Amino acid sequence: MRTGARPFLLILALVLGCNGSRDQLLADLQSPRPEVRALAVKKLAGQGNADDLVLFTRAAKDLAAIVRAEAAVALGESQDPRVVDLLGELLEDSDEEVQGRAAMALSKVKNDKAKAYLTLQYGRRGRSTRQVIVQALKSANVHDAMAEVVAAEAKAQWDRNLLAFTEGALPERVGAAEELGKSGRPEAVSRLLPLVRDSQVILAAAAVRGLGDAGDKQAVGQIALLLDESFPELRESAITALMKLQDPAVALKLQAVAVEKSAVSPLALDAILAFPRSPETDSALCAIALDGAPSEAMDAGRSMRARGGCPVEPIAERLARPATASSGLQAVASLGPAAQPLLAKVTPWLNQPDASLRMLAVEAVAAVGDAASVPVLQKLYEQEVKGLEAMRADWVTQKLPEKYGPGFDPATAPKDVHSHVPGDAERAAKHATLFERVKALNAARAREAGQPVVQHRVPTELYDDVEAERLAPLATLLRALGTLKAPGALDLLKGYSQDASSTLRMAALVGLTRLGQEGVEVAKAGLLEPERDLQKALAQALSEAGEPGQAALVELMPKMGSEKLLALDALTHGSGVPASASAALQAVVREGGAEAALAAQLLGRMQAKDAVPTLLKALDEPNSVARRDVLLALGAIGETQAAEVVARDLFHDLPEIRAAAATALKKIGTPAQAESLAALKGDYFRSVRESAGAALTKDGTAAGGAR
């Protein structure tokens, strides 16, 4: 009997032990610690007890995301059709980890309702969840899973936009018109074309923008007619659409807008510059160089320099008459060395009494690079200085004080004898001391960050008799002497680089950038001045000064703080970037912000392979404003190891990011991305479809590797 009792007691102990363990898990479900509750759910799910489904249902409503995630897994393991709706709710959870677990759980139920939840939520979720949804559908043996959900998302977007377009209020119709156009579908074009002449300007403008995104050139004719309208919004939308449609046939109409010197003239010039080169665009740019506003004329002429210049006969005719000479001189200044044959007709205008024509002639000979004009320019400089001498003379010959005299400092002023408030003097002194400590602390932080403490210039005069416009001729001469590398220009411009007038100081610093390494060394200090206009002009000049100037921009970029955006913009629009810039640009990318986008563009242009790890790390930031530029930079560099990381953004919820990822994979992709790219050929957005199609070869595989 004793021997028979032992097996019974052992079994009883095991049963009691198991019950005790389960009782502990049930108790853990009430624990105040989320990780304990999550572990309890996980262990209970492992026991496979069907009666625990109600516990998992309750856990799915837990306040802690970690518990809800484990509950989703447990519900999926049950494979009970009753949990599909609850998992559908978890698929809309605020936490992405819960969303992913719910998606995989739905794949285990394997019924049409679960598949419908997955398909519906693909178009509503972010990148990581969309990727898991595709994986879940594949696990559920859905053929071409990504293609199916992409097509479903496209259909839902089209139906939603079409409904808003046909039945919505005016604001809804405006937004829907643009979204329909982005689809690029022929039906969208046929619906938007009648609205081009709609009486509601805001709706007509939206339809025009949508037609531009649609990319169908049959709309060019009707859109071009809107350039004659008087509504600025409609004209701006028409120019933007024509820029995207890129039909050189409308270059003449855009030229007319560009030379009218209105608010939309710069945009019309940008549209012409965006067109493929053709005789029509060349002719339009030459006309703008003659008759456009100074800024548009300069941009048009600069673009024609690389195209061989413009016909000289029309410019020569303008230079022959005083009434039209200003436009001819403007064209020569914009064309620069390409206008060398016209130099003989320009130099006579250096001796004209009309100051405006004389200064235009100075700019023209400097742009052409006529060193023979230097003696004339030096004489004009001496005359200008003599004319300003009396007006620029100091009223007070002694230097103005920069500190309070004894007894005049408000921080140390004695207490008012009529004041009856105790402690006023002590309180004022305490506040002054605190303010000085704050300033010292800010200065220390700036030094630690490698940023210099900018000292604002103390005015040398209480009042300046000379207005900035009156100093413009002298500033023009200073720039010209620097550009032509006149004898003694370096010392002359160094003297003006500290002038009290920002107009002359800017001209001197810009002129110094044209004088080689020594001039650049002096000029680059101006990047740290507080005047933004001076910083912008100097950054552009340094970018145009070749490698010494570009290297100076890169060197001072870390010290410029938020103003480094000016340096990056100048480098982006310049002729090149020094190879040494990679480290500084990578630091900007790591800092993030708007500057990171320009830095990524430059790294891509440089094809800086050493920047690949930094760019890949930048993609870990889900809300980065530079994400698109980082992807394109990785594509430009063409490093195959980046393909897998870039391919993740084929699932991104923003179409511009999907398009950028596909464009990047066109060069760096491998066959592993072919399926995803093929699926995106059914995307709602035309830009995504075209980018995905371009990334695939004729046999349907992704383009392989960098070449």
XYZ file of C-alpha atoms in Angstrom:
707
model
C 0.000 0.000 0.000
C 2.817 2.360 0.772
C 4.395 1.569 -2.580
C 1.125 2.246 -4.459
C 0.669 5.646 -2.771
C 3.860 7.126 -4.127
C 2.764 7.437 -7.802
C -0.528 8.960 -6.677
C 1.191 11.556 -4.530
C 3.572 12.403 -7.362
C 0.706 12.947 -9.808
C -1.151 15.030 -7.221
C 1.925 17.161 -6.663
C 2.317 17.744 -10.388
C -1.333 18.729 -10.755
C -1.163 21.061 -7.819
C 2.087 22.510 -9.156
C 0.569 23.186 -12.540
C -2.534 24.731 -11.021
C -0.335 26.822 -8.825
C 1.635 28.084 -11.826
C -1.579 28.941 -13.670
C -2.975 30.677 -10.629
C 0.200 32.769 -10.495
C -0.191 33.719 -14.178
C -3.796 34.733 -13.583
C -2.620 36.838 -10.677
C 0.102 38.398 -12.865
C -2.573 39.607 -15.260
C -3.564 42.059 -12.491
C 0.001 43.249 -11.882
C 0.616 47.030 -12.003
C 3.741 46.348 -14.092
C 3.010 46.137 -17.868
C 5.928 43.807 -18.578
C 4.592 41.312 -15.992
C 1.133 41.399 -17.539
C 2.595 40.942 -21.030
C 4.647 37.924 -19.915
C 1.584 36.384 -18.289
C -0.386 36.731 -21.534
C 2.466 35.143 -23.477
C 2.734 32.148 -21.106
C -1.007 31.615 -21.001
C -1.100 31.607 -24.786
C 1.565 28.913 -24.757
C -0.707 26.666 -22.693
C -3.286 26.586 -25.506
C -6.338 26.707 -23.231
C -9.409 27.683 -25.271
C -11.069 29.148 -22.166
C -8.342 31.811 -21.986
C -9.661 33.596 -25.084
C -11.694 35.930 -22.880
C -8.514 36.837 -20.990
C -6.716 37.719 -24.222
C -9.702 39.764 -25.332
C -9.511 41.769 -22.138
C -5.730 42.160 -22.516
C -6.261 43.575 -26.006
C -7.821 46.643 -24.304
C -4.886 47.118 -21.913
C -3.453 50.624 -21.564
C 0.107 49.368 -22.186
C 1.132 48.753 -25.800
C 3.406 45.864 -24.810
C 0.406 43.999 -23.354
C -1.793 44.701 -26.370
C 0.957 43.394 -28.657
C 1.150 40.078 -26.780
C -2.635 39.878 -26.728
C -2.697 40.230 -30.526
C -0.268 37.321 -30.870
C -2.326 35.209 -28.476
C -5.567 35.951 -30.313
C -3.954 34.978 -33.600
C -2.688 31.694 -32.179
C -6.249 30.783 -31.271
C -7.229 30.952 -34.982
C -10.769 31.606 -33.798
C -12.835 33.497 -36.430
C -14.522 35.445 -33.616
C -11.316 37.413 -32.928
C -11.032 38.898 -36.427
C -12.901 42.109 -35.592
C -10.844 42.635 -32.460
C -7.613 42.117 -34.397
C -8.926 44.563 -36.980
C -9.214 47.147 -34.219
C -5.677 46.380 -33.050
C -4.491 46.910 -36.608
C -5.558 50.543 -36.136
C -3.722 50.864 -32.816
C -1.632 53.963 -32.175
C 1.475 51.824 -31.617
C 3.188 50.418 -34.727
C 4.404 47.323 -32.894
C 0.812 46.442 -31.988
C -0.255 47.065 -35.586
C 2.400 44.680 -36.878
C 1.543 41.943 -34.388
C -2.158 42.263 -35.250
C -1.387 41.991 -38.972
C 0.556 38.776 -38.520
C -2.151 37.443 -36.212
C -4.806 38.048 -38.879
C -2.751 36.039 -41.367
C -3.185 32.971 -39.144
C -6.979 33.145 -39.184
C -6.974 32.759 -42.979
C -10.477 33.734 -43.916
C -11.827 36.374 -46.303
C -12.723 38.764 -43.526
C -9.180 38.754 -42.142
C -7.783 39.320 -45.622
C -10.214 42.207 -46.133
C -8.991 43.897 -42.944
C -5.371 43.583 -44.083
C -6.125 44.887 -47.559
C -8.157 47.827 -46.250
C -5.608 48.941 -43.670
C -2.640 48.864 -46.078
C -3.638 52.232 -47.474
C -4.119 53.744 -44.017
C -0.949 52.708 -42.203
C 2.675 53.785 -42.149
C 5.696 52.202 -43.797
C 6.572 49.520 -41.253
C 2.989 48.302 -40.865
C 2.430 48.264 -44.627
C 5.501 46.079 -44.975
C 4.211 43.676 -42.306
C 0.781 43.556 -43.962
C 2.349 42.367 -47.209
C 4.344 39.784 -45.277
C 1.168 38.665 -43.510
C -0.726 38.236 -46.775
C 2.125 36.186 -48.180
C 1.967 33.999 -45.076
C -1.729 33.529 -45.829
C -0.784 32.267 -49.316
C -2.116 35.334 -51.158
C -0.628 35.445 -54.670
C 1.069 38.749 -55.638
C 0.219 40.140 -52.216
C 1.809 43.568 -52.645
C 0.355 44.086 -56.107
C -3.093 43.273 -54.737
C -2.968 45.724 -51.825
C -1.405 48.467 -53.987
C -4.211 48.056 -56.520
C -6.823 48.120 -53.753
C -5.284 51.280 -52.292
C -5.250 52.932 -55.730
C -8.929 52.083 -56.299
C -9.908 53.431 -52.886
C -8.021 56.678 -53.481
C -9.580 57.151 -56.905
C -13.100 56.485 -55.636
C -12.615 58.811 -52.670
C -11.218 61.656 -54.780
C -13.830 61.228 -57.488
C -16.630 61.366 -54.920
C -15.205 64.549 -53.377
C -14.735 66.046 -56.842
C -18.308 65.411 -57.970
C -20.276 65.849 -54.744
C -18.080 67.732 -52.298
C -18.110 71.376 -51.252
C -15.809 73.835 -53.015
C -12.744 73.276 -50.776
C -13.143 69.511 -51.179
C -13.460 69.836 -54.961
C -10.301 71.954 -55.081
C -8.254 69.366 -53.217
C -9.778 66.485 -55.186
C -9.004 68.157 -58.523
C -5.310 68.218 -57.716
C -5.343 64.645 -56.401
C -7.149 63.356 -59.495
C -4.501 64.981 -61.658
C -1.705 63.276 -59.742
C -3.161 59.924 -60.763
C -2.264 60.644 -64.380
C -5.291 58.677 -65.599
C -6.904 59.675 -68.926
C -10.267 59.925 -67.145
C -8.769 62.490 -64.774
C -7.616 64.614 -67.711
C -11.042 64.457 -69.377
C -12.729 65.553 -66.139
C -10.300 68.389 -65.387
C -10.047 69.972 -68.841
C -13.571 71.491 -68.766
C -12.743 73.210 -65.478
C -9.864 75.215 -66.911
C -12.294 78.005 -67.759
C -14.466 77.610 -64.661
C -15.861 80.835 -63.220
C -14.512 79.930 -59.777
C -10.868 80.892 -60.075
C -9.729 78.761 -57.154
C -11.248 75.636 -58.731
C -9.884 76.459 -62.184
C -6.394 76.952 -60.726
C -6.587 73.596 -58.946
C -7.688 71.883 -62.169
C -4.745 73.444 -64.011
C -2.299 72.226 -61.364
C -3.855 68.780 -61.602
C -3.434 68.752 -65.372
C 0.220 69.625 -64.918
C 0.679 66.624 -62.637
C -1.241 64.405 -65.064
C 1.508 64.890 -67.663
C -0.819 64.816 -70.694
C 0.379 67.348 -73.277
C -3.035 67.620 -74.875
C -3.794 70.139 -72.120
C -0.933 72.486 -73.063
C -2.949 74.587 -75.511
C -5.797 75.370 -73.127
C -3.450 76.026 -70.212
C -1.291 78.390 -72.278
C -4.321 80.589 -72.933
C -4.537 81.291 -69.209
C -1.249 83.221 -69.347
C -3.313 86.124 -70.717
C -5.619 86.128 -67.686
C -5.475 88.838 -65.045
C -5.812 86.579 -62.000
C -2.338 86.040 -60.467
C -3.277 82.678 -58.919
C -4.524 81.351 -62.256
C -1.441 82.576 -64.121
C 0.890 81.098 -61.521
C -0.882 77.737 -61.697
C -0.685 77.794 -65.491
C 3.072 78.480 -65.449
C 3.662 75.725 -62.884
C 1.675 73.252 -65.003
C 3.492 74.214 -68.210
C 6.810 73.769 -66.428
C 5.849 70.156 -65.655
C 4.470 69.470 -69.135
C 7.689 70.804 -70.753
C 6.407 71.633 -74.223
C 8.857 74.078 -75.898
C 6.030 75.261 -78.167
C 4.820 77.603 -75.398
C 8.234 79.195 -74.847
C 7.180 82.334 -76.723
C 4.126 82.908 -74.522
C 6.196 82.305 -71.391
C 8.777 84.742 -72.734
C 6.098 87.443 -72.911
C 5.303 86.850 -69.231
C 8.971 86.802 -68.260
C 9.672 90.234 -69.776
C 6.601 91.963 -68.358
C 8.445 92.416 -65.032
C 5.523 91.229 -62.925
C 5.349 89.035 -59.836
C 5.103 85.877 -61.968
C 7.963 86.782 -64.331
C 10.605 84.833 -62.332
C 8.382 81.754 -62.410
C 7.967 82.034 -66.192
C 11.754 82.179 -66.589
C 12.134 79.091 -64.379
C 9.676 77.262 -66.635
C 11.697 78.065 -69.755
C 14.915 77.005 -68.035
C 13.278 73.675 -67.128
C 12.406 72.898 -70.761
C 14.673 70.737 -72.917
C 16.960 72.916 -74.981
C 15.513 73.915 -78.345
C 15.722 76.886 -80.752
C 12.522 78.230 -79.174
C 13.912 78.215 -75.652
C 17.241 79.722 -76.728
C 15.442 82.529 -78.522
C 13.229 83.170 -75.488
C 16.175 83.323 -73.105
C 18.035 85.766 -75.337
C 14.965 87.986 -75.468
C 14.684 87.910 -71.663
C 18.374 88.810 -71.344
C 17.579 91.955 -73.329
C 14.190 93.014 -72.024
C 13.659 91.287 -68.684
C 14.051 92.763 -65.239
C 17.711 92.816 -64.062
C 17.466 89.632 -61.988
C 15.648 87.654 -64.712
C 17.961 89.046 -67.413
C 21.014 87.969 -65.430
C 19.698 84.425 -64.939
C 18.688 84.098 -68.599
C 22.040 85.409 -69.846
C 24.009 83.145 -67.508
C 22.168 80.092 -68.803
C 22.988 81.152 -72.384
C 26.709 81.400 -71.610
C 26.959 77.615 -71.562
C 24.917 77.446 -74.786
C 27.301 79.610 -76.785
C 25.732 83.012 -76.189
C 23.112 84.973 -78.105
C 23.083 86.583 -81.557
C 25.068 89.820 -81.335
C 23.172 91.833 -83.965
C 20.080 92.648 -81.845
C 22.298 93.600 -78.895
C 24.536 95.755 -81.105
C 21.491 97.603 -82.389
C 20.450 98.388 -78.810
C 23.942 99.607 -77.932
C 23.948 102.000 -80.869
C 21.203 104.232 -79.439
C 21.069 105.990 -76.047
C 17.363 105.202 -75.670
C 17.963 101.434 -75.834
C 21.552 101.235 -74.604
C 20.566 100.147 -71.077
C 18.967 96.929 -72.319
C 21.963 96.187 -74.527
C 24.396 96.737 -71.659
C 22.226 94.562 -69.433
C 22.398 91.745 -71.978
C 26.186 92.012 -72.267
C 26.564 91.943 -68.464
C 24.457 88.796 -68.251
C 26.166 87.005 -71.135
C 29.664 87.743 -69.812
C 32.550 86.349 -71.876
C 30.091 85.111 -74.513
C 29.524 88.793 -75.448
C 33.203 89.475 -76.193
C 32.495 90.558 -79.826
C 30.379 93.457 -78.507
C 33.116 94.933 -76.310
C 33.991 97.706 -78.736
C 30.406 98.963 -78.574
C 30.342 98.800 -74.766
C 33.484 100.729 -73.772
C 32.290 104.118 -75.149
C 29.504 104.067 -72.577
C 32.089 104.189 -69.768
C 32.515 107.906 -70.447
C 28.839 108.828 -70.620
C 27.498 111.517 -68.256
C 24.430 109.413 -67.445
C 25.409 107.633 -64.192
C 23.042 104.695 -64.681
C 24.349 103.920 -68.179
C 27.909 104.398 -67.001
C 27.487 101.850 -64.197
C 25.805 99.362 -66.534
C 28.827 99.709 -68.801
C 31.126 99.072 -65.821
C 29.224 95.871 -65.000
C 29.343 94.833 -68.668
C 33.114 95.213 -69.160
C 33.731 93.464 -65.837
C 31.495 90.540 -66.811
C 33.200 90.209 -70.190
C 36.601 90.318 -68.475
C 38.094 93.281 -70.351
C 41.335 94.012 -68.506
C 42.066 96.858 -70.946
C 39.302 98.888 -69.294
C 41.026 98.899 -65.898
C 42.639 102.391 -66.287
C 39.264 103.865 -67.152
C 37.632 102.151 -64.183
C 40.377 103.380 -61.845
C 39.788 106.933 -63.041
C 36.038 106.550 -62.510
C 36.732 105.207 -59.021
C 38.840 108.264 -58.134
C 36.115 110.593 -59.408
C 33.448 108.770 -57.417
C 35.479 108.849 -54.208
C 36.148 112.567 -54.646
C 32.442 113.239 -55.179
C 31.559 111.398 -51.979
C 34.399 112.773 -49.884
C 32.545 115.744 -48.451
C 29.363 113.780 -47.776
C 31.201 110.906 -46.065
C 33.326 113.152 -43.861
C 32.823 112.454 -40.159
C 30.868 115.041 -38.214
C 32.663 114.025 -35.066
C 36.354 113.389 -35.617
C 36.809 111.554 -32.353
C 35.703 107.939 -31.960
C 32.277 107.586 -30.391
C 32.321 106.016 -26.893
C 31.278 102.372 -26.630
C 30.817 102.351 -22.824
C 28.916 104.479 -20.331
C 30.827 107.215 -18.611
C 31.143 107.321 -14.806
C 27.766 107.847 -13.221
C 25.741 107.231 -16.414
C 25.460 103.431 -16.390
C 21.802 102.540 -15.575
C 22.968 99.335 -13.912
C 24.971 101.266 -11.339
C 22.751 104.341 -11.047
C 22.169 105.465 -7.436
C 18.788 105.013 -5.855
C 16.308 107.838 -6.439
C 16.243 109.999 -3.342
C 12.473 110.402 -3.705
C 11.837 106.656 -3.918
C 10.503 105.011 -0.802
C 10.640 101.420 -2.114
C 13.364 99.604 -0.184
C 15.980 97.611 -2.091
C 15.535 99.258 -5.546
C 19.251 99.762 -6.113
C 20.110 96.262 -4.958
C 17.385 94.762 -7.161
C 18.581 96.684 -10.242
C 22.164 95.613 -9.669
C 21.064 91.998 -9.219
C 19.104 92.052 -12.497
C 22.048 93.586 -14.357
C 24.380 90.938 -13.004
C 21.962 88.166 -13.945
C 21.661 89.538 -17.490
C 25.428 89.603 -17.877
C 25.645 86.014 -16.639
C 23.067 84.899 -19.229
C 25.026 86.610 -21.998
C 28.257 85.015 -20.823
C 26.590 81.594 -20.682
C 25.236 81.945 -24.234
C 28.671 83.018 -25.442
C 30.266 79.999 -23.758
C 27.764 77.639 -25.382
C 28.454 79.172 -28.786
C 32.191 78.685 -28.324
C 31.703 75.044 -27.294
C 29.661 74.454 -30.437
C 32.428 75.973 -32.544
C 30.334 79.028 -33.403
C 31.873 82.470 -33.013
C 30.080 85.119 -30.998
C 28.899 87.655 -33.576
C 29.644 91.196 -32.521
C 27.361 93.793 -34.074
C 29.132 96.788 -35.502
C 29.008 99.913 -33.373
C 28.034 102.911 -35.569
C 30.853 105.378 -36.072
C 28.439 108.258 -36.701
C 25.183 109.323 -35.145
C 23.812 110.049 -38.625
C 25.026 109.171 -42.141
C 24.509 111.779 -44.839
C 24.948 109.284 -47.693
C 22.084 106.975 -48.589
C 22.800 103.442 -49.806
C 21.567 104.254 -53.333
C 24.133 107.016 -53.634
C 26.897 104.546 -52.809
C 25.770 102.023 -55.450
C 28.061 103.413 -58.228
C 31.116 103.195 -55.974
C 30.113 99.660 -54.965
C 29.813 98.680 -58.641
C 33.306 99.987 -59.336
C 34.756 98.108 -56.368
C 33.280 94.822 -57.596
C 34.524 95.505 -61.127
C 38.085 96.278 -59.991
C 38.139 93.013 -58.057
C 36.685 91.027 -60.956
C 39.260 92.389 -63.398
C 42.099 91.930 -60.866
C 43.179 95.547 -61.199
C 46.645 96.475 -59.844
C 46.352 97.304 -56.144
C 42.795 95.940 -55.981
C 43.623 93.600 -53.110
C 44.776 96.371 -50.762
C 42.007 98.684 -51.907
C 39.256 96.171 -51.245
C 40.773 95.130 -47.943
C 40.308 98.703 -46.784
C 36.647 98.734 -47.750
C 36.021 95.301 -46.219
C 35.633 97.022 -42.822
C 33.678 100.020 -44.076
C 30.763 101.229 -41.992
C 28.472 101.054 -45.034
C 27.114 97.545 -45.618
C 26.727 98.393 -49.332
C 30.440 99.123 -49.767
C 31.480 96.342 -47.412
C 29.471 93.811 -49.408
C 30.929 95.033 -52.713
C 34.469 94.839 -51.338
C 34.010 91.326 -49.957
C 32.473 90.089 -53.217
C 35.328 91.696 -55.155
C 37.893 90.033 -52.909
C 36.531 86.588 -53.779
C 37.719 87.188 -57.358
C 41.326 87.791 -56.277
C 42.420 84.259 -55.557
C 43.310 82.538 -52.311
C 44.495 85.671 -50.499
C 41.325 87.553 -51.325
C 39.153 84.621 -50.305
C 40.919 84.427 -46.931
C 39.966 88.028 -46.212
C 36.447 87.783 -47.639
C 35.304 84.611 -45.890
C 35.152 86.364 -42.492
C 32.127 88.252 -43.826
C 30.083 85.030 -43.650
C 29.959 85.499 -39.878
C 28.518 89.010 -40.022
C 24.929 89.490 -38.854
C 23.600 91.017 -42.126
C 21.758 88.253 -43.978
C 21.851 89.990 -47.388
C 25.617 90.321 -47.118
C 25.969 86.665 -46.124
C 23.834 85.541 -49.059
C 25.713 87.614 -51.654
C 29.100 86.599 -50.276
C 28.180 82.889 -50.136
C 27.149 83.010 -53.782
C 30.354 84.812 -54.746
C 32.507 82.294 -52.886
C 30.695 79.422 -54.591
C 31.493 80.999 -57.976
C 35.133 81.593 -57.014
C 36.154 78.017 -57.702
C 37.758 75.588 -55.306
C 39.278 78.184 -52.884
C 35.906 79.847 -52.363
C 34.012 76.592 -52.087
C 36.522 75.279 -49.572
C 36.048 78.449 -47.516
C 32.291 77.891 -47.477
C 32.774 74.331 -46.247
C 35.297 75.448 -43.628
C 33.021 78.083 -42.082
C 29.791 76.122 -42.381
C 29.967 74.630 -38.853
C 30.365 78.128 -37.416
C 27.393 79.648 -39.226
C 24.631 78.128 -37.094
C 21.244 78.315 -38.770
C 22.707 80.525 -41.498
C 24.570 77.540 -42.944
C 21.520 77.124 -45.163
C 22.855 80.051 -47.225
C 26.199 78.334 -47.736
C 24.549 75.039 -48.684
C 22.208 76.761 -51.130
C 25.137 78.555 -52.758
C 27.061 75.286 -53.144
C 23.970 73.549 -54.526
C 23.604 76.151 -57.270
C 27.347 76.471 -57.830
C 29.704 74.754 -60.238
C 31.174 72.187 -57.877
C 31.936 70.947 -54.377
C 35.441 70.219 -53.057
C 36.200 66.605 -52.190
C 37.061 67.701 -48.644
C 33.439 68.722 -48.054
C 32.172 65.218 -47.309
C 32.844 65.257 -43.548
C 31.229 68.675 -43.028
C 28.201 67.740 -45.128
C 27.754 64.487 -43.243
C 27.709 66.461 -39.990
C 24.857 68.568 -41.398
C 22.944 65.427 -42.373
C 23.331 64.060 -38.852
C 21.954 67.307 -37.391
C 18.797 66.970 -39.488
C 16.446 69.778 -40.444
C 16.019 71.567 -43.769
C 19.797 71.907 -44.128
C 20.145 68.109 -44.240
C 18.239 67.974 -47.536
C 20.719 70.256 -49.311
C 23.683 68.491 -47.707
C 22.365 65.131 -48.946
C 21.976 66.543 -52.460
C 25.603 67.677 -52.443
C 26.842 64.320 -51.146
C 24.966 62.607 -53.950
C 26.461 64.971 -56.511
C 29.932 64.232 -55.130
C 29.183 60.485 -55.173
C 30.764 60.370 -51.719
C 30.882 56.659 -50.914
C 32.210 57.391 -47.433
C 28.878 59.103 -46.690
C 26.775 55.960 -47.272
C 26.693 54.899 -43.569
C 25.638 58.421 -42.545
C 22.899 58.536 -45.170
C 21.630 55.092 -44.218
C 21.542 56.164 -40.573
C 19.507 59.221 -41.553
C 16.809 56.901 -42.909
C 16.263 55.608 -39.371
C 14.550 58.919 -38.565
C 10.926 58.335 -39.661
C 9.918 62.003 -39.778
C 13.005 63.439 -41.460
C 12.221 66.266 -43.899
C 15.305 65.235 -45.889
C 14.219 61.629 -46.490
C 13.554 62.055 -50.203
C 16.900 63.769 -50.795
C 18.755 61.131 -48.780
C 17.228 58.366 -50.909
C 18.137 60.142 -54.134
C 21.662 60.738 -52.832
C 22.091 57.029 -52.131
C 20.893 56.337 -55.650
C 23.380 58.822 -57.106
C 26.233 57.224 -55.137
C 25.129 53.801 -56.357
C 26.334 51.683 -53.447
C 24.750 48.229 -53.734
C 24.809 47.649 -49.971
C 22.165 50.368 -49.584
C 19.602 48.553 -51.738
C 17.856 46.681 -48.932
C 17.439 49.765 -46.748
C 16.279 51.915 -49.662
C 13.791 49.256 -50.736
C 11.936 49.558 -47.434
C 10.671 52.940 -48.554
C 8.862 51.342 -51.476
C 6.244 50.703 -48.766
C 6.192 54.333 -47.556
C 2.823 56.006 -47.239
C 4.001 59.199 -49.023
C 4.103 58.924 -52.831
C 7.096 61.228 -53.226
C 9.114 58.927 -50.954
C 8.030 55.811 -52.857
C 8.992 57.485 -56.124
C 12.393 58.536 -54.728
C 13.084 55.004 -53.481
C 12.227 53.546 -56.874
C 14.419 56.131 -58.611
C 17.322 55.280 -56.303
C 16.877 51.560 -56.948
C 17.076 52.164 -60.682
C 20.842 52.336 -60.210
C 21.578 50.441 -57.016
C 18.826 47.822 -57.071
C 19.145 44.066 -57.171
C 16.672 41.414 -58.354
C 15.387 41.131 -54.774
C 13.367 44.336 -55.256
C 11.780 43.345 -58.575
C 8.532 42.104 -57.030
C 7.941 45.297 -55.035
C 8.787 47.517 -57.994
C 6.466 45.563 -60.252
C 3.673 45.966 -57.699
C 4.152 49.748 -57.676
C 3.422 49.871 -61.397
C -0.199 49.732 -60.226
C 0.202 52.647 -57.782
C -2.359 55.459 -57.780
C 0.246 58.172 -58.401
C 1.706 58.609 -61.881
C 5.107 59.658 -60.500
C 5.410 56.398 -58.556
C 4.314 54.260 -61.489
C 6.815 55.887 -63.834
C 9.688 55.656 -61.339
C 8.953 51.989 -60.641
C 8.691 51.207 -64.337
C 11.999 52.937 -65.057
C 13.678 50.878 -62.344
C 12.697 47.636 -64.063
C 14.394 46.250 -67.135
C 12.535 44.843 -70.119
C 12.459 41.348 -68.652
C 10.834 42.597 -65.441
C 13.852 42.410 -63.140
C 15.373 45.245 -61.211
C 18.372 47.002 -62.652
C 21.389 45.432 -61.049
C 24.206 47.145 -59.217
C 26.098 50.374 -59.685
C 27.969 50.834 -62.917
